[in-house]
Short mmCIF file of C-alpha atoms in Angstrom, two decimals:
data_model
loop_
_atom_site.label_atom_id
_atom_site.label_comp_id
_atom_site.label_asym_id
_atom_site.label_seq_id
_atom_site.Cartn_x
_atom_site.Cartn_y
_atom_site.Cartn_z
CA MET A 5 8.10 -16.37 -4.86
CA ASP A 6 6.87 -19.32 -4.17
CA LEU A 7 3.56 -21.13 -2.53
CA ASP A 8 5.60 -20.04 0.93
CA GLU A 9 6.37 -16.42 0.37
CA ALA A 10 2.80 -15.85 -1.66
CA ALA A 11 1.16 -17.54 1.63
CA ASP A 12 3.33 -15.77 4.11
CA ARG A 13 2.36 -12.08 2.18
CA LEU A 14 -1.58 -12.85 1.54
CA TYR A 15 -1.42 -13.79 5.70
CA GLY A 16 -0.12 -11.44 6.70
CA MET A 17 -2.75 -8.44 4.90
CA VAL A 18 -6.47 -7.60 7.65
CA PRO A 19 -8.99 -10.57 5.46
CA GLY A 20 -11.16 -7.29 3.49
CA GLU A 21 -8.10 -7.31 1.99
CA PHE A 22 -7.25 -11.13 1.64
CA THR A 23 -9.29 -11.82 -1.50
CA THR A 24 -8.65 -9.06 -3.99
CA ALA A 25 -5.09 -9.34 -2.85
CA ARG A 26 -5.17 -13.34 -3.07
CA ASP A 27 -6.94 -12.88 -7.35
CA ALA A 28 -4.05 -10.52 -8.09
CA LEU A 29 -1.39 -12.33 -7.24
CA ALA A 30 -2.92 -15.54 -8.57
CA LYS A 31 -3.48 -13.40 -11.57
CA GLU A 32 -0.28 -11.75 -11.92
CA THR A 33 1.99 -15.27 -11.39
CA LYS A 34 -0.18 -16.90 -14.36
CA ALA A 35 0.58 -14.56 -16.57
CA ALA A 36 4.81 -15.28 -15.68
CA GLY A 37 3.99 -18.22 -16.60
CA ASP A 38 3.42 -20.50 -13.52
CA ALA A 39 -0.23 -21.77 -14.12
CA ALA A 40 0.10 -24.37 -11.54
CA LEU A 41 1.04 -22.16 -8.68
CA ALA A 42 -1.42 -19.46 -10.23
CA LYS A 43 -3.83 -22.29 -9.42
CA GLN A 44 -2.42 -23.03 -5.32
CA ILE A 45 -2.52 -19.42 -4.85
CA LYS A 46 -6.02 -18.95 -6.20
CA ALA A 47 -6.89 -22.18 -3.75
CA LEU A 48 -5.53 -20.28 -0.47
CA ARG A 49 -8.42 -19.40 1.48
CA ARG A 50 -9.99 -16.34 3.56
CA PRO A 51 -9.08 -16.24 7.01
CA ALA A 52 -11.37 -15.90 9.51
CA VAL A 53 -11.14 -12.99 12.15
CA VAL A 54 -10.30 -15.37 14.91
CA ALA A 55 -7.34 -16.57 12.91
CA TRP A 56 -6.35 -13.99 11.67
CA ALA A 57 -5.32 -12.56 15.26
CA VAL A 58 -3.62 -15.26 16.53
CA ASN A 59 -2.06 -15.27 12.81
CA GLN A 60 -0.78 -11.80 13.68
CA ALA A 61 0.25 -12.42 17.22
CA ALA A 62 1.98 -15.62 15.59
CA ARG A 63 4.02 -13.08 13.02
CA ARG A 64 4.46 -10.88 16.29
CA GLU A 65 8.15 -11.65 17.47
CA GLY A 66 7.31 -13.39 21.20
CA LEU A 67 4.27 -13.18 22.42
CA LEU A 68 3.17 -16.32 21.72
CA ASP A 69 6.42 -18.33 22.36
CA PRO A 70 6.00 -18.77 25.60
CA LEU A 71 2.44 -20.57 24.84
CA LEU A 72 4.14 -22.39 22.53
CA ASP A 73 7.05 -23.64 25.12
CA LEU A 74 4.74 -24.52 27.63
CA GLY A 75 2.79 -26.58 25.00
CA ARG A 76 6.55 -27.97 24.10
CA ARG A 77 7.69 -28.94 27.69
CA LEU A 78 3.54 -30.72 28.60
CA ARG A 79 3.52 -32.80 25.17
CA GLU A 80 7.38 -34.25 27.01
CA ALA A 81 6.45 -34.77 30.25
CA TRP A 82 3.69 -36.83 28.32
CA ARG A 83 5.86 -38.75 26.77
CA THR A 84 8.41 -39.16 29.76
CA GLN A 85 5.84 -39.67 32.29
CA ASP A 86 7.45 -37.27 33.98
CA ALA A 87 4.45 -36.51 36.47
CA GLU A 88 6.11 -33.22 38.83
CA ALA A 89 6.99 -31.98 34.79
CA LEU A 90 3.14 -32.15 33.99
CA ALA A 91 1.98 -31.10 37.41
CA GLU A 92 4.15 -28.25 37.12
CA ALA A 93 2.80 -26.97 33.39
CA GLY A 94 -0.57 -28.24 33.99
CA ARG A 95 -0.48 -25.52 36.51
CA GLU A 96 0.97 -22.68 34.17
CA ARG A 97 -1.57 -23.26 31.34
CA SER A 98 -4.78 -21.83 32.65
CA PRO A 99 -3.09 -18.00 33.71
CA LEU A 100 -0.76 -18.32 30.36
CA ILE A 101 -3.43 -19.31 27.83
CA ALA A 102 -5.39 -16.25 29.27
CA ARG A 103 -2.18 -13.97 29.55
CA THR A 104 -1.77 -14.29 25.92
CA VAL A 105 -5.95 -14.33 24.80
CA ARG A 106 -5.48 -11.18 26.26
CA SER A 107 -1.73 -10.37 24.30
CA VAL A 108 -3.62 -11.53 20.76
CA ARG A 109 -6.70 -9.67 21.22
CA GLU A 110 -4.63 -6.18 22.22
CA ASN A 111 -2.04 -6.90 19.09
CA ALA A 112 -5.45 -7.05 17.30
CA GLU A 113 -6.67 -3.95 18.64
CA ALA A 114 -3.30 -1.72 17.92
CA ALA A 115 -3.45 -3.16 14.62
CA GLY A 116 -6.88 -1.26 14.33
CA HIS A 117 -9.08 -4.37 14.34
CA PRO A 118 -10.70 -4.42 17.63
CA LEU A 119 -12.08 -7.94 18.49
CA ALA A 120 -16.05 -9.26 19.24
CA PRO A 121 -16.25 -10.20 22.60
CA ALA A 122 -17.70 -13.62 21.63
CA ALA A 123 -13.70 -13.50 19.66
CA ASP A 124 -11.68 -14.65 23.16
CA LEU A 125 -13.25 -18.40 24.03
CA GLU A 126 -12.36 -18.69 20.06
CA ILE A 127 -8.79 -17.45 20.37
CA GLU A 128 -8.52 -19.73 24.19
CA GLN A 129 -9.46 -22.71 22.45
CA THR A 130 -6.86 -21.88 19.53
CA LEU A 131 -4.53 -21.46 21.79
CA ASP A 132 -5.94 -23.95 23.88
CA ALA A 133 -5.11 -26.75 20.73
CA ALA A 134 -1.32 -25.58 20.10
CA VAL A 135 -1.20 -26.11 24.04
CA VAL A 136 -2.16 -30.08 23.60
CA ASP A 137 -1.17 -30.71 20.35
CA GLU A 138 2.07 -30.93 17.79
CA ASP A 139 0.47 -30.53 14.67
CA ALA A 140 -2.15 -27.53 15.57
CA ALA A 141 1.00 -26.02 16.83
CA GLU A 142 2.73 -26.05 13.88
CA GLN A 143 -0.25 -24.36 12.66
CA VAL A 144 -0.09 -20.92 15.09
CA ARG A 145 3.95 -21.21 14.71
CA ARG A 146 3.42 -21.11 10.38
CA GLY A 147 0.63 -18.15 10.91
CA ARG A 148 -1.40 -19.06 8.37
CA LEU A 149 -4.64 -20.48 10.05
CA THR A 150 -7.57 -19.73 8.87
CA ARG A 151 -10.28 -21.13 11.02
CA PRO A 152 -10.15 -21.33 14.79
CA LEU A 153 -8.71 -24.44 15.98
CA SER A 154 -10.56 -26.81 18.37
CA TYR A 155 -8.70 -29.91 20.32
CA SER A 156 -11.47 -32.71 21.46
CA GLY A 157 -9.42 -35.15 22.30
CA PHE A 158 -8.85 -36.82 25.79
CA THR A 159 -4.94 -35.55 27.45
CA PRO A 160 -3.35 -39.30 27.13
CA ALA A 161 -2.51 -40.52 30.39
CA PRO A 162 1.17 -42.35 31.30
CA VAL A 163 1.64 -45.64 30.24
CA ARG A 164 4.61 -47.72 32.57
CA PRO A 165 5.99 -50.57 30.94
CA ALA A 166 4.73 -54.28 32.00
CA GLY A 167 5.69 -56.52 33.80
CA ARG A 168 5.11 -53.94 37.13
CA ALA A 169 1.92 -53.79 36.96
CA GLY A 170 1.46 -53.21 41.05
CA ARG A 171 3.31 -50.17 41.06
CA ALA A 172 2.97 -49.16 37.86
CA GLY A 173 -0.71 -49.18 38.33
CA GLU A 174 -0.50 -47.06 41.63
CA SER A 175 2.39 -44.66 39.83
CA ARG A 176 -0.22 -44.27 36.84
CA GLU A 177 -3.27 -43.64 39.68
CA ALA A 178 -0.73 -41.35 40.86
CA GLU A 179 0.10 -39.63 37.90
CA ARG A 180 -3.47 -39.38 37.25
CA LYS A 181 -4.42 -37.16 40.21
CA PRO A 182 -2.61 -33.74 38.21
CA LEU A 183 -3.71 -34.74 34.48
CA GLU A 184 -7.41 -34.56 36.92
CA ALA A 185 -6.72 -31.56 38.24
CA GLU A 186 -5.83 -29.28 36.03
CA ARG A 187 -8.42 -30.63 33.17
CA ARG A 188 -10.61 -29.64 36.61
CA ARG A 189 -9.20 -26.39 36.91
CA GLY A 190 -8.58 -25.76 32.61
CA GLU A 191 -13.31 -26.52 32.76
CA ALA A 192 -13.96 -23.85 35.78
CA GLU A 193 -11.36 -21.95 33.77
CA ARG A 194 -13.27 -22.64 30.41
CA GLU A 195 -16.42 -22.72 32.27
CA ARG A 196 -15.34 -18.85 33.97
CA ARG A 197 -15.08 -17.18 30.17
CA VAL A 198 -18.36 -18.13 29.32
CA LYS A 199 -19.68 -17.16 31.96
CA ASP A 200 -17.86 -14.43 31.43
CA LEU A 201 -19.32 -13.69 27.97
CA GLU A 202 -21.99 -14.34 28.26
CA ARG A 203 -22.02 -11.32 30.83
CA ALA A 204 -20.70 -9.26 28.03
CA LEU A 205 -22.93 -10.88 24.95
CA ALA A 206 -26.40 -9.78 27.66
CA GLU A 207 -25.09 -6.41 28.43
CA ALA A 208 -24.01 -5.87 24.43
CA GLU A 209 -27.27 -6.82 23.63
CA GLN A 210 -28.58 -4.57 26.18
CA ALA A 211 -26.82 -1.35 24.51
CA ALA A 212 -27.76 -2.80 21.19
CA ALA A 213 -31.51 -2.32 22.31
CA GLU A 214 -31.27 0.70 23.80
CA ALA A 215 -29.41 2.27 20.92
CA GLU A 216 -32.43 0.62 18.84
CA ARG A 217 -34.44 2.86 20.82
CA SER A 218 -33.06 5.69 20.67
CA ARG A 219 -32.25 5.60 16.54
CA ALA A 220 -36.57 4.52 16.67
CA ASP A 221 -36.46 8.21 18.22
CA ARG A 222 -34.33 9.50 16.26
CA ALA A 223 -36.02 8.71 13.51
CA ALA A 224 -39.02 9.30 14.38
CA GLU A 225 -37.70 13.15 14.96
CA HIS A 226 -36.08 12.64 11.55
CA ALA A 227 -39.75 12.44 9.79
CA ASP A 228 -41.25 14.60 12.00
CA ALA A 229 -38.96 17.83 10.86
CA ALA A 230 -39.18 15.98 6.70
CA ARG A 231 -42.76 17.07 7.27
CA GLU A 232 -42.56 20.14 9.25
CA HIS A 233 -39.93 20.75 6.30
CA GLY A 234 -42.51 19.70 3.36
CA ARG A 235 -44.65 21.97 4.58
CA ARG A 236 -42.91 25.22 5.04
CA ALA A 237 -40.87 24.87 2.43
CA GLU A 238 -44.18 24.18 -0.16
CA LYS A 239 -45.97 26.84 1.36
CA VAL A 240 -42.47 28.98 0.77
CA GLU A 241 -42.94 27.88 -2.90
CA THR A 242 -46.17 29.12 -2.89
CA LEU A 243 -45.78 32.44 -1.70
CA THR A 244 -42.69 33.05 -3.84
CA ALA A 245 -44.95 32.28 -6.92
CA LYS A 246 -47.45 34.70 -5.38
CA LEU A 247 -44.14 37.06 -5.10
CA ALA A 248 -43.00 36.69 -8.42
CA ARG A 249 -46.12 37.72 -10.47
CA ALA A 250 -46.97 40.29 -7.53
CA LYS A 251 -43.08 41.61 -8.90
CA ASP A 252 -45.02 41.04 -11.91
CA LYS A 253 -48.00 43.45 -11.51
CA LEU A 254 -45.90 46.02 -9.26
CA GLU A 255 -43.70 46.44 -12.67
CA ALA A 256 -46.69 46.62 -15.03
CA ALA A 257 -48.30 49.38 -13.15
CA SER A 258 -44.99 50.92 -12.53
CA HIS A 259 -45.03 50.88 -16.93
CA ARG A 260 -48.68 52.41 -16.85
CA LEU A 261 -47.90 54.86 -14.38
CA ASP A 262 -44.49 56.22 -16.62
CA ALA A 263 -46.81 56.57 -19.60
CA ALA A 264 -49.56 58.50 -17.90
CA ARG A 265 -46.74 60.79 -16.70
CA ARG A 266 -45.43 61.36 -20.41
CA GLU A 267 -48.89 61.54 -21.92
CA GLU A 268 -49.88 64.10 -18.65
CA ALA A 269 -46.92 65.89 -19.27
CA GLY A 270 -47.48 66.06 -22.82
CA ALA A 271 -50.98 67.45 -22.76
CA GLU A 272 -50.27 70.10 -20.18
CA ARG A 273 -47.45 71.30 -23.00
CA ALA A 274 -50.35 71.31 -25.68
CA ALA A 275 -53.18 73.32 -23.10
CA ARG A 276 -50.20 75.98 -22.83
CA SER A 277 -49.73 76.07 -27.01
CA ALA A 278 -53.77 75.80 -27.22
CA ARG A 279 -53.82 78.75 -23.89
CA LEU A 280 -51.69 80.68 -25.58
CA ARG A 281 -53.22 80.69 -29.48
CA ALA A 282 -56.89 81.46 -28.22
CA ASP A 283 -55.31 84.21 -25.82
CA GLU A 284 -53.68 85.62 -29.30
CA ALA A 285 -56.75 85.32 -31.52
CA ARG A 286 -58.82 87.00 -28.36
CA GLU A 287 -55.96 89.97 -28.86
CA ALA A 288 -56.34 89.87 -32.78
CA LEU A 289 -60.46 90.04 -32.11
CA ASP A 290 -60.21 93.26 -29.67
CA ALA A 291 -58.05 94.80 -32.30
CA ALA A 292 -60.19 94.17 -35.67
CA ARG A 293 -62.90 95.33 -33.62
CA SER A 294 -61.66 99.09 -32.28
CA ALA A 295 -60.15 99.84 -35.55
CA GLU A 296 -64.29 99.30 -36.98
CA GLU A 297 -65.06 101.69 -34.46
#
């Protein structure tokens, strides 16, 4: 395994798995005897969520091809000063970027990791950089971004050879017009995207505020229920203790009742025996008196 293979493996993972997998791979590589490669692997940075989403789109066959092809045509039109090709590519640029942003988002959602609404602007800037800048296009194509990209330079205007200043000036002006129109379209599209994101943010914040109020209400209800439960549990505990004591007293009374019944039965037997003896003694006495007479 070399660094390219290691990077391809790691940047295909979701951000939450990246660091653990990277450190384990670096440790494994070092244990295998390649300390230099292990150090390079350890230096690989975890991708931001937007960078991860673009990386996954680059790994999905055909998803970014139209955009990267448009970038090649646009840069070639700048290089060759082909105003017609430049205008055509410029007209395709904004709608194609918008469609590709949606595709990147849908691909991330299909992978089980939906993106926040604010991610669209960073995806758009990254894709726009890939259209304008060849180095950015190569970074996107390789699928190993760690951060979103942006392009802050100016779109180059075609330059005509010296010696035909008048016609070259007119030509530059004619070719600058589609560039300026494309720039305005791009700015308008970005402004629209920013406004859409601002609305989405406002809606999300309102929903979050409502959810927080609902959570606070539920928390208050939970606290009331917990207090009521505590009071009831304490009362049940008290009554349970009283019931236990009453049961103990009832059991003691039952023992006493059983003992009294046994004692009563014994006393009854003793009384019958005593009455029997008394009757016998009376009869003997009567017999003795009769004999004397």
